[in-house]
CSV table of C-alpha atoms in Angstrom, one decimal:
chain,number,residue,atom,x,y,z
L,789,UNK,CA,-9.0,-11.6,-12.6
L,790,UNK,CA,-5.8,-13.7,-12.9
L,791,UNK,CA,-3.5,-11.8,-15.4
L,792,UNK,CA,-0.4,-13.3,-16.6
L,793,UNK,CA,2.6,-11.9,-18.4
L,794,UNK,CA,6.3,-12.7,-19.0
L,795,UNK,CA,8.2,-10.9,-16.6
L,796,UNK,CA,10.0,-8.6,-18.5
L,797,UNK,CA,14.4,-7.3,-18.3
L,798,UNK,CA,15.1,-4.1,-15.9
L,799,UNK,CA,14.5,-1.0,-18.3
L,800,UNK,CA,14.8,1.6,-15.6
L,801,UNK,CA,15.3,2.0,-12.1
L,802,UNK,CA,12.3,3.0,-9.7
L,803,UNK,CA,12.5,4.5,-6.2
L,804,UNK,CA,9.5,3.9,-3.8
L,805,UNK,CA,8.0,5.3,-1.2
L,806,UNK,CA,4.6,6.2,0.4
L,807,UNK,CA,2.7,9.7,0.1
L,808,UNK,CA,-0.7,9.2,0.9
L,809,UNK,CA,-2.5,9.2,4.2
L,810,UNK,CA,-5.1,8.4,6.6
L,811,UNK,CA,-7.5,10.7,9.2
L,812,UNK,CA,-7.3,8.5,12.6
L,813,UNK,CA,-7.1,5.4,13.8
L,814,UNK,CA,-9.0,4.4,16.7
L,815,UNK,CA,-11.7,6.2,15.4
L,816,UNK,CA,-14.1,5.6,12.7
L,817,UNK,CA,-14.9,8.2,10.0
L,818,UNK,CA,-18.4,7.6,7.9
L,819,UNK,CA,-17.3,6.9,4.2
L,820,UNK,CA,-19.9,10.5,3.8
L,821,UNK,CA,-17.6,12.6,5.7
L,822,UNK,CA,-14.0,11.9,4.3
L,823,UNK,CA,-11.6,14.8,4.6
L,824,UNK,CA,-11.3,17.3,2.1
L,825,UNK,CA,-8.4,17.8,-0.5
L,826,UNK,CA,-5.1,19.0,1.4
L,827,UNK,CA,-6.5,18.2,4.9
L,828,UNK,CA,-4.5,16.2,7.0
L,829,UNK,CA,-6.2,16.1,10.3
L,830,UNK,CA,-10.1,15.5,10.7
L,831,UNK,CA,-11.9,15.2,14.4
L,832,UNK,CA,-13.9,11.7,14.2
L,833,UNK,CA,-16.4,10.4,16.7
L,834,UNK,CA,-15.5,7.2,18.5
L,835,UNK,CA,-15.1,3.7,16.8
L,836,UNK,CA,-18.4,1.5,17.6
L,837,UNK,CA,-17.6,-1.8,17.3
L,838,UNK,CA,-20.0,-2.9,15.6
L,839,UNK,CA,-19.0,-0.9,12.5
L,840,UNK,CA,-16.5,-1.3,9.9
L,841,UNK,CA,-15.7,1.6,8.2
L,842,UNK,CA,-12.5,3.8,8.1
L,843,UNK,CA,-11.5,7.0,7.3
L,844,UNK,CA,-9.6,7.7,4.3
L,845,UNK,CA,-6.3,8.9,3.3
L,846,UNK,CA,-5.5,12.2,2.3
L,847,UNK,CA,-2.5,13.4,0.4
L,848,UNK,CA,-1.3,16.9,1.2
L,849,UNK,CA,-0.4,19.1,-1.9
L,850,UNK,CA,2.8,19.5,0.1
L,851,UNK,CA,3.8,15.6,0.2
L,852,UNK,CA,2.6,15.5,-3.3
L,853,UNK,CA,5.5,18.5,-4.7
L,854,UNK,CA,7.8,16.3,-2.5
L,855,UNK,CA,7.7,13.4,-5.2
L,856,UNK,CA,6.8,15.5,-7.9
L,857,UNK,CA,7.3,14.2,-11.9
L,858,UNK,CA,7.6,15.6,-15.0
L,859,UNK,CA,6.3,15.1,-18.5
L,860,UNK,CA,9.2,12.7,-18.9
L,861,UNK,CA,8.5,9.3,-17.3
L,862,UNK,CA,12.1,8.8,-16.9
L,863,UNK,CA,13.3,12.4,-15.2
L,864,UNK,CA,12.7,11.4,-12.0
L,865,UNK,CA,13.7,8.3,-11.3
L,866,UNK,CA,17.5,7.0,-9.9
L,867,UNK,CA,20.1,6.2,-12.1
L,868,UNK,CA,19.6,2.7,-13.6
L,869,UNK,CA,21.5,-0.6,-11.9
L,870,UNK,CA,24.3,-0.8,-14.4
L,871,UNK,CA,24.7,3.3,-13.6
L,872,UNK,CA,24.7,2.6,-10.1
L,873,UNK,CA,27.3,-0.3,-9.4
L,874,UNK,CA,30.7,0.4,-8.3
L,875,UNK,CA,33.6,-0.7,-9.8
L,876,UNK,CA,34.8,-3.5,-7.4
L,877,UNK,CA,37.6,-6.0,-8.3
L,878,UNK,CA,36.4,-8.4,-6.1
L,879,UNK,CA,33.0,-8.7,-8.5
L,880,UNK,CA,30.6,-8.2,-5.4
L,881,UNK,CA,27.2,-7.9,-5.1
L,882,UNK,CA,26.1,-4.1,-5.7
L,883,UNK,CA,24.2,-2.3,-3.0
L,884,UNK,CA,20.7,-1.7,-4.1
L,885,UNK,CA,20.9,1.6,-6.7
L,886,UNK,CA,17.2,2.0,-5.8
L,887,UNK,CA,16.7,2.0,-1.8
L,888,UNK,CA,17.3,5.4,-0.5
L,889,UNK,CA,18.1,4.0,3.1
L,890,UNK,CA,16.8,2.2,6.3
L,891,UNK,CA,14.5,5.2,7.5
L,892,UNK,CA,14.0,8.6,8.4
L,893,UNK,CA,15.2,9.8,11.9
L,894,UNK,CA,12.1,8.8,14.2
L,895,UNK,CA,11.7,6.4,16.8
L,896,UNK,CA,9.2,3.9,16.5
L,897,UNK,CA,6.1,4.0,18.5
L,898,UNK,CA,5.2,1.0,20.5
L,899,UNK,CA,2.2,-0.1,22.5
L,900,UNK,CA,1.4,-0.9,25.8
L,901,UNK,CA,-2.3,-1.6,24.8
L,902,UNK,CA,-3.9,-5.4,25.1
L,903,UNK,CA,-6.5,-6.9,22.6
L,904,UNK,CA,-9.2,-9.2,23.7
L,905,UNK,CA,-12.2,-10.4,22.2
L,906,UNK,CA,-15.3,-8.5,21.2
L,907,UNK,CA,-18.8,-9.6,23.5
L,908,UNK,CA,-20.0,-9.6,20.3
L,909,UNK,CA,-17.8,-11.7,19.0
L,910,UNK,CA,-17.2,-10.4,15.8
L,911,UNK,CA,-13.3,-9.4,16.5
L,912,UNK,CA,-10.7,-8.1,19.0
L,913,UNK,CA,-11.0,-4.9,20.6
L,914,UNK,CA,-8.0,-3.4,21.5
L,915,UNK,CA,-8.0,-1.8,25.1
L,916,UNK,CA,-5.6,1.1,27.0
L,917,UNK,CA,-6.0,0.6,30.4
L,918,UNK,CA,-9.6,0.9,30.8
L,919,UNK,CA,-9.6,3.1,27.7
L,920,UNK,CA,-11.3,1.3,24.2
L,921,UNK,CA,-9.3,2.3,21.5
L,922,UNK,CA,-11.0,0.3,18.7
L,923,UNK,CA,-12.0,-2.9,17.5
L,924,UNK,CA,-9.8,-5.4,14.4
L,925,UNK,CA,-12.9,-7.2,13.0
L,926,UNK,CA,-12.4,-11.0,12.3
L,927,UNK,CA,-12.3,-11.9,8.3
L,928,UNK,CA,-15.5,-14.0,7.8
L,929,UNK,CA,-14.8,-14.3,4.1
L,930,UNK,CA,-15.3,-18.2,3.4
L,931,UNK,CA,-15.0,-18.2,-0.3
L,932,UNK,CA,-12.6,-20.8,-1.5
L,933,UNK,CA,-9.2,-19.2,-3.3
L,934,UNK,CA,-8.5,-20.8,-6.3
L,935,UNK,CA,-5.2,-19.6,-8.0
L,936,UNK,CA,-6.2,-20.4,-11.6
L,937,UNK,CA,-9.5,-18.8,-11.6
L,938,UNK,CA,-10.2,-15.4,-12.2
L,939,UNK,CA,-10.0,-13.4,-9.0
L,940,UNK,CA,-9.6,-9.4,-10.2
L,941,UNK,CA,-13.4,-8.7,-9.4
L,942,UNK,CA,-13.2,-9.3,-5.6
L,943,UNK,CA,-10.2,-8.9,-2.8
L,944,UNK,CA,-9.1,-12.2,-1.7
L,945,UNK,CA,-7.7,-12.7,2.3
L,946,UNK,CA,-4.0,-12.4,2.0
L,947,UNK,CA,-3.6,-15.5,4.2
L,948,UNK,CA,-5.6,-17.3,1.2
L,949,UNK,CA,-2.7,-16.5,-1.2
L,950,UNK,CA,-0.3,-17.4,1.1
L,951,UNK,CA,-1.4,-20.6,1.9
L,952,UNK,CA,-1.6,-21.3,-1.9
L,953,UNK,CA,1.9,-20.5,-3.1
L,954,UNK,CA,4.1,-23.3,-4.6
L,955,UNK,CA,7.1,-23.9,-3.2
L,956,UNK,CA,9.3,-21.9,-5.6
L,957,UNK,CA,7.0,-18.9,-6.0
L,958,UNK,CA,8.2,-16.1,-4.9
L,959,UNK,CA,5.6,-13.6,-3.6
L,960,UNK,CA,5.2,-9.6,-3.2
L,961,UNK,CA,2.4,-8.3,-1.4
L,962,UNK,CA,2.0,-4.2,-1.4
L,963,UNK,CA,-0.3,-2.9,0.8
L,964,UNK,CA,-1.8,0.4,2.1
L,965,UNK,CA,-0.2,1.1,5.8
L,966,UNK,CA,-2.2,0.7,9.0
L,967,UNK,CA,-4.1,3.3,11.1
L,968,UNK,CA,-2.6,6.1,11.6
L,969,UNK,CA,-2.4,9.2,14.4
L,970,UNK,CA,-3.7,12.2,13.6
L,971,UNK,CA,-0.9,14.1,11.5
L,972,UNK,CA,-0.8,13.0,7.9
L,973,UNK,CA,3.3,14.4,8.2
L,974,UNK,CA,6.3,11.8,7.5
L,975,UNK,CA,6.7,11.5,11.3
L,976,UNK,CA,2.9,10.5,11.9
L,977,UNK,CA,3.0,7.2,14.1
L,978,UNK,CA,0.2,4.5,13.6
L,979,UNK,CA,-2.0,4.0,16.5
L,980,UNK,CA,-2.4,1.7,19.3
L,981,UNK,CA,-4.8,0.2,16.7
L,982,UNK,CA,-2.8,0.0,13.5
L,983,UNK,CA,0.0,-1.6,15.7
L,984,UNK,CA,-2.2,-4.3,16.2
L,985,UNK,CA,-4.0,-4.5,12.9
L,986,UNK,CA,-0.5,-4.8,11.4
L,987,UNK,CA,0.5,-7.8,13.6
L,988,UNK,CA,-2.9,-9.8,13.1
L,989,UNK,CA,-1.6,-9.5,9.4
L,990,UNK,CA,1.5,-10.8,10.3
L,991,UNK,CA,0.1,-13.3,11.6
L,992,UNK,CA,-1.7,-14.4,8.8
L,993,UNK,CA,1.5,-14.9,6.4
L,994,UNK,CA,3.9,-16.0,9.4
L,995,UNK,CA,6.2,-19.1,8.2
L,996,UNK,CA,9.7,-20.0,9.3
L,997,UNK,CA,11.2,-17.9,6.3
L,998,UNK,CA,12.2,-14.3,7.0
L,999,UNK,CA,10.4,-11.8,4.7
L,1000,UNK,CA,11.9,-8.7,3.6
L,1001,UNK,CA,10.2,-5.6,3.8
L,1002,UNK,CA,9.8,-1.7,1.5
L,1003,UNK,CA,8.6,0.9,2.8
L,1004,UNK,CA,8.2,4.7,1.9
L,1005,UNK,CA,9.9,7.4,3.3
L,1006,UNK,CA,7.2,7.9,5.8
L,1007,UNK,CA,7.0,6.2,9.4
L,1008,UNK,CA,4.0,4.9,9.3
L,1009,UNK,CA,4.6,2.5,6.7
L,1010,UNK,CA,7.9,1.8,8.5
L,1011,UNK,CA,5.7,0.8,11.3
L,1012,UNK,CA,3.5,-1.1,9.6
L,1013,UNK,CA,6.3,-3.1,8.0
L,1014,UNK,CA,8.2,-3.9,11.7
L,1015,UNK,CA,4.6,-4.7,13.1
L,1016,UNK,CA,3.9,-7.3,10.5
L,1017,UNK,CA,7.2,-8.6,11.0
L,1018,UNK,CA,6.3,-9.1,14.8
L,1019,UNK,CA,3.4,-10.6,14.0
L,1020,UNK,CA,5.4,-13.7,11.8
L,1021,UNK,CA,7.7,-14.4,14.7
L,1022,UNK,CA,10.8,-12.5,13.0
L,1023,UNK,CA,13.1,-11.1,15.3
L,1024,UNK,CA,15.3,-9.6,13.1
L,1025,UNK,CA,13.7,-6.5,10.2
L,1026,UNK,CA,15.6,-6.0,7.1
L,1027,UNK,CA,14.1,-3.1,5.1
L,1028,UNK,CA,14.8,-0.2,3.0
L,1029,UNK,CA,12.7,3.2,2.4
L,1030,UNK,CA,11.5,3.8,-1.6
L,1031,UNK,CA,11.0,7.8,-2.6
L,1032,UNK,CA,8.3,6.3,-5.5
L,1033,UNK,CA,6.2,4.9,-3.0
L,1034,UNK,CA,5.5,8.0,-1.9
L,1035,UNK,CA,2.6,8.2,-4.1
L,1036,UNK,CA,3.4,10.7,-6.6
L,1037,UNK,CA,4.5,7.6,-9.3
L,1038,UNK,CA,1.0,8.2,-11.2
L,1039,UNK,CA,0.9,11.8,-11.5
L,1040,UNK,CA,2.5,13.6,-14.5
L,1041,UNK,CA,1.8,17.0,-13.8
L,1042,UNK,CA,1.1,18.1,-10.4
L,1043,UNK,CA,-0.1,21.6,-11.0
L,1044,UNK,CA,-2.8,20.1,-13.1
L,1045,UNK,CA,-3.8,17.3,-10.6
L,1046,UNK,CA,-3.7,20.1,-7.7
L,1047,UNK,CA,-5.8,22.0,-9.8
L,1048,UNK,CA,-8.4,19.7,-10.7
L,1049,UNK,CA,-8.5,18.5,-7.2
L,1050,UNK,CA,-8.9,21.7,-5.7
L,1051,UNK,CA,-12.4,22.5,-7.4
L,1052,UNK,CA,-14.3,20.7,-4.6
L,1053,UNK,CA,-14.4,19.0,-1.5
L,1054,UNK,CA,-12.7,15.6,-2.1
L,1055,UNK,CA,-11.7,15.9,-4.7
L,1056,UNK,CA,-8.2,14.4,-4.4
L,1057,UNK,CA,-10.3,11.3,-4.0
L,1058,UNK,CA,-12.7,11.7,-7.1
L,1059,UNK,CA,-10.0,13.3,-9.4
L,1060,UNK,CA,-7.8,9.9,-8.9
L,1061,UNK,CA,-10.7,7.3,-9.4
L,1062,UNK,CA,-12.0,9.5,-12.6
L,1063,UNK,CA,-9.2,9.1,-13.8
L,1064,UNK,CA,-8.3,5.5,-13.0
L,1065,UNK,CA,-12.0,4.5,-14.3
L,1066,UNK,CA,-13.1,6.7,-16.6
L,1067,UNK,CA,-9.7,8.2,-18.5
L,1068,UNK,CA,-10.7,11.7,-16.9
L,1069,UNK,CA,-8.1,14.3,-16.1
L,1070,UNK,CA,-5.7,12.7,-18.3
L,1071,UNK,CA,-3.2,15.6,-19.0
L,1072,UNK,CA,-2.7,15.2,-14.8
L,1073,UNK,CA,-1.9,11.7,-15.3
L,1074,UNK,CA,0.4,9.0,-16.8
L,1075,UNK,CA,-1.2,6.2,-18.8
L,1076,UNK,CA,-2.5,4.1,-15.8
L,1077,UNK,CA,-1.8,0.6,-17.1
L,1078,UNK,CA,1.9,1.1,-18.5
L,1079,UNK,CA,2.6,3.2,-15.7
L,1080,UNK,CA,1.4,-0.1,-13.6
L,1081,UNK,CA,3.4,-2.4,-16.1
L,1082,UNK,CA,6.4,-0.5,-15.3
L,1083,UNK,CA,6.4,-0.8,-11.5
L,1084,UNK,CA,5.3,-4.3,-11.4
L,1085,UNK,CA,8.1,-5.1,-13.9
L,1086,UNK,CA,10.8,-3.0,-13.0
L,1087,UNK,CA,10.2,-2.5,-9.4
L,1088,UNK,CA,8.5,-5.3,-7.7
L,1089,UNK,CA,9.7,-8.4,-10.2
L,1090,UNK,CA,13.2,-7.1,-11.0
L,1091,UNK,CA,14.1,-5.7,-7.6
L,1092,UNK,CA,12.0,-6.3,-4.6
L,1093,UNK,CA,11.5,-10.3,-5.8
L,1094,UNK,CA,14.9,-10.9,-6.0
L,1095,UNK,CA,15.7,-9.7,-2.2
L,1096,UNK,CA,13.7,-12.6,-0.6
L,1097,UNK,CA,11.2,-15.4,-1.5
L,1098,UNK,CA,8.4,-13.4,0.6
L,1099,UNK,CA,8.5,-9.6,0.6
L,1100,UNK,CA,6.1,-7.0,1.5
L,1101,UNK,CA,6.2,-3.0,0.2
L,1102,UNK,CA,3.9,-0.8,2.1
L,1103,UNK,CA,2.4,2.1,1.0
L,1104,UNK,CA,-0.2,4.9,0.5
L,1105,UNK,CA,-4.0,5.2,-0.6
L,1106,UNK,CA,-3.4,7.2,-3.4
L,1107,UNK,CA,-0.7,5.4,-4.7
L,1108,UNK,CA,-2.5,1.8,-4.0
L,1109,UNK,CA,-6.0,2.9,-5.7
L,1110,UNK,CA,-4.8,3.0,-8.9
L,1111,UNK,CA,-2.3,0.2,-8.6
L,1112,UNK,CA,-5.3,-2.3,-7.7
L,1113,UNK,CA,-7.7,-0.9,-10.2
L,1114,UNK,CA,-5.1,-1.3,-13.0
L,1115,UNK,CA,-4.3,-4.7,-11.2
L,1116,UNK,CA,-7.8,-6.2,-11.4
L,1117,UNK,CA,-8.8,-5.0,-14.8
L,1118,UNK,CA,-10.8,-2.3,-13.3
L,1119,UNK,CA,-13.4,-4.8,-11.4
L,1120,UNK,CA,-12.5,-4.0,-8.3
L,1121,UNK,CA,-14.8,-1.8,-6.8
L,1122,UNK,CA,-13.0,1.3,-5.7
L,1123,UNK,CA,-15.2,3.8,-7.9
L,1124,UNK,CA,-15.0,6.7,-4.9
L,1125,UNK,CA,-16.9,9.3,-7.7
L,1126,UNK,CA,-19.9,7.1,-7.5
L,1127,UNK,CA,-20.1,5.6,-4.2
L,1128,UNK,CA,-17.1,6.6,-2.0
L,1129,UNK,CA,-15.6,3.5,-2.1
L,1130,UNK,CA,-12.0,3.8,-1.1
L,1131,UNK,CA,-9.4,1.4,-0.1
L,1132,UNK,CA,-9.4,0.1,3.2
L,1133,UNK,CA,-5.9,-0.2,5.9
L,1134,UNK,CA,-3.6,-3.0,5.1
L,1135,UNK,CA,-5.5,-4.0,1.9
L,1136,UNK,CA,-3.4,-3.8,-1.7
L,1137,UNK,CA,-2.1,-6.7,-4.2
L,1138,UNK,CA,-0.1,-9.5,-4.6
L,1139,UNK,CA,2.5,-10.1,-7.4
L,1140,UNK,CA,3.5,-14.0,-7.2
L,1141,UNK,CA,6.3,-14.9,-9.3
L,1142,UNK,CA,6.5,-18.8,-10.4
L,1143,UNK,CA,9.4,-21.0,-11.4
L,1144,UNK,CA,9.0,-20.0,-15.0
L,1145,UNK,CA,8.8,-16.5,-15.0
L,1146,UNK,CA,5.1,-15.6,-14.9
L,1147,UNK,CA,3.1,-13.6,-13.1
L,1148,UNK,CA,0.0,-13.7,-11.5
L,1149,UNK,CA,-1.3,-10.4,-9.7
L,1150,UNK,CA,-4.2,-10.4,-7.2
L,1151,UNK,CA,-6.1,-7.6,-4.9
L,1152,UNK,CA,-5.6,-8.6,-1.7
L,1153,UNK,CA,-7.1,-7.9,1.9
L,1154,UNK,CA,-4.9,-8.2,4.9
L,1155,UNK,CA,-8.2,-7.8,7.5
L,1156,UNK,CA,-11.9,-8.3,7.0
L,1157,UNK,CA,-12.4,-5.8,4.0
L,1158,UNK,CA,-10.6,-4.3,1.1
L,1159,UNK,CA,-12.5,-1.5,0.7
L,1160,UNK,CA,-14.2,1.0,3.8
């Protein structure tokens, strides 16, 4: 669904960052056998080729009190712009008031793995050695993108959007991190696999124009970010880390969402699309479309827009999931509750920006699927 509105004047600052994780990444996890609420590591059987399905993100009830809000939409969140800018006789530039820095204190993890193509030609397999670590399916979606038509129902290939945008849109894409190691911690790396899904993304939107890049406070989205980057041809990364983005910006009470979520396996996962589709659990929650409203306004339009023509935030499943549902109108077929659909690695939205203001916001899929 194509959904237009003016972009609306900075009300508030928003700090972003990414909370919400994933179970392994050059294996494959059934979309029956997700991990539980508060789990962060889960033993999967090795990826077969042939399939496409990933495991899902789960957000600890640790990460979650890390980012925690209150009743008051406004509490947590940095002090606004004006609040924030120094007084300087020169009449400079402000530093950003929202970034919270460059990164957190860990190396990044890189590759010495090759990707070649599938016998079965249906993607790239990424090899270790001698070792197969996992397969990066090709997109065979050959629908034809039209901008002005309505396109909330489905995911459209990121490299579709791309190609479309006028040459004064800007662009924002946000999108869930890729695969992951093991630990769902800050310091979690992505695997030999994400590296590569990350850079056949990169590919998809490279263009002579450097990009600049969000992130949350955890590597992996970091990672993500500076493999994407490699994958336009950018030799230089210019990026900041976002608290928000951590994934807590949806929840208004955390005891009650930890509650809820701890009555059954999963639940993390069922409590968040209940709520997003249905209106359950709503004294856990924020209003989901106004609390969409507000980041896309105040956050992606009036900050992360302004930094570069084409920028990409990355982030977390639980924090993407409602984003895109709210995003698409609720088409978008993410309904975990009913058939454990969840949102699949390096799939999210995109926010372009014209000439005049408006906005047109899109689900998006950065490899063959948006959903697992």
């Amino acid at each position: 669904m194509k959904l237009l509105y003016l972009a609306a004047p900075v009300c508030f600052a928003i700090a972003l960052t990414a909370c919400g994780d994933d179970s392994s990444s050059a294996s494959n996890v059934n979309s029956d056998n997700l991990p539980a609420q508060d789990s962060s590591v889960t033993d999967t059987p090795t990826v077969n080729p042939d399939s496409a399905s990933v495991p899902a993100d789960s957000v600890s009830k640790d990460s979650l009190q890390q980012d925690t809000t209150t009743s008051n939409p406004t509490d947590s969140l940095p002090p606004t712009p004006q609040d924030s800018v120094p007084s300087d006789p020169q009449n400079q530039e402000p530093s950003d008031p929202y970034a919270v820095g460059t990164d957190i204190d860990e190396p990044s993890y890189t590759s010495t793995c090759q990707v070649t193509p599938l016998e079965n030609g249906k993607g790239d397999g990424v090899w270790c050695d001698t070792t197969y670590a996992g397969p990066i399916f090709y997109d065979t979606d050959e629908s034809v993108y039209d901008p002005t038509a309505d396109n909330g129902a489905n995911f459209v290939s990121i490299n579709k959007v791309f190609e479309a945008l006028k040459p004064n849109d800007r662009v924002v894409f946000v999108l869930r991190h890729a695969d992951r190691q093991e630990s769902a911690g800050k310091t979690s790396h992505l695997t030999d696999v994400g590296i590569f899904q990350a850079q056949s993304v990169g590919k998809k939107i490279a263009s002579t124009e450097p990009a600049y890049y969000a992130h949350s406070e955890y590597v992996r989205t970091r990672e993500t970010l500076e493999n994407i980057a490699v994958g336009r041809g950018e030799t230089e990364f210019t990026h900041d880390a976002y608290p928000i983005l951590n994934g807590s910006w949806y929840i208004k009470d955390n005891d009650k969402y930890n509650e809820y979520k701890s009555t059954g396996t999963d639940m993390n996962f069922t409590v968040t699309t209940e709520w997003a589709y249905e209106g359950n659990y709503a004294d856990a929650f924020y209003d989901l479309d106004e609390r969409t409203k507000q980041f896309v306004d105040d956050f992606l339009v009036d900050v992360i827009s302004k930094k570069a023509r084409i920028s990409v935030v990355c982030s977390h499943d639980q924090f993407i999931v409602p984003l895109v549902v709210s995003i698409s109108n609720r088409q978008i077929g993410l309904r975990f509750y009913d058939n454990r659909s969840w949102i699949y690695y390096l799939a999210g939205m995109a926010v372009i920006i014209g000439e005049n203001g408006e906005k047109t916001l899109v689900p998006v899929k950065g490899l063959h699927s948006g959903t697992n």
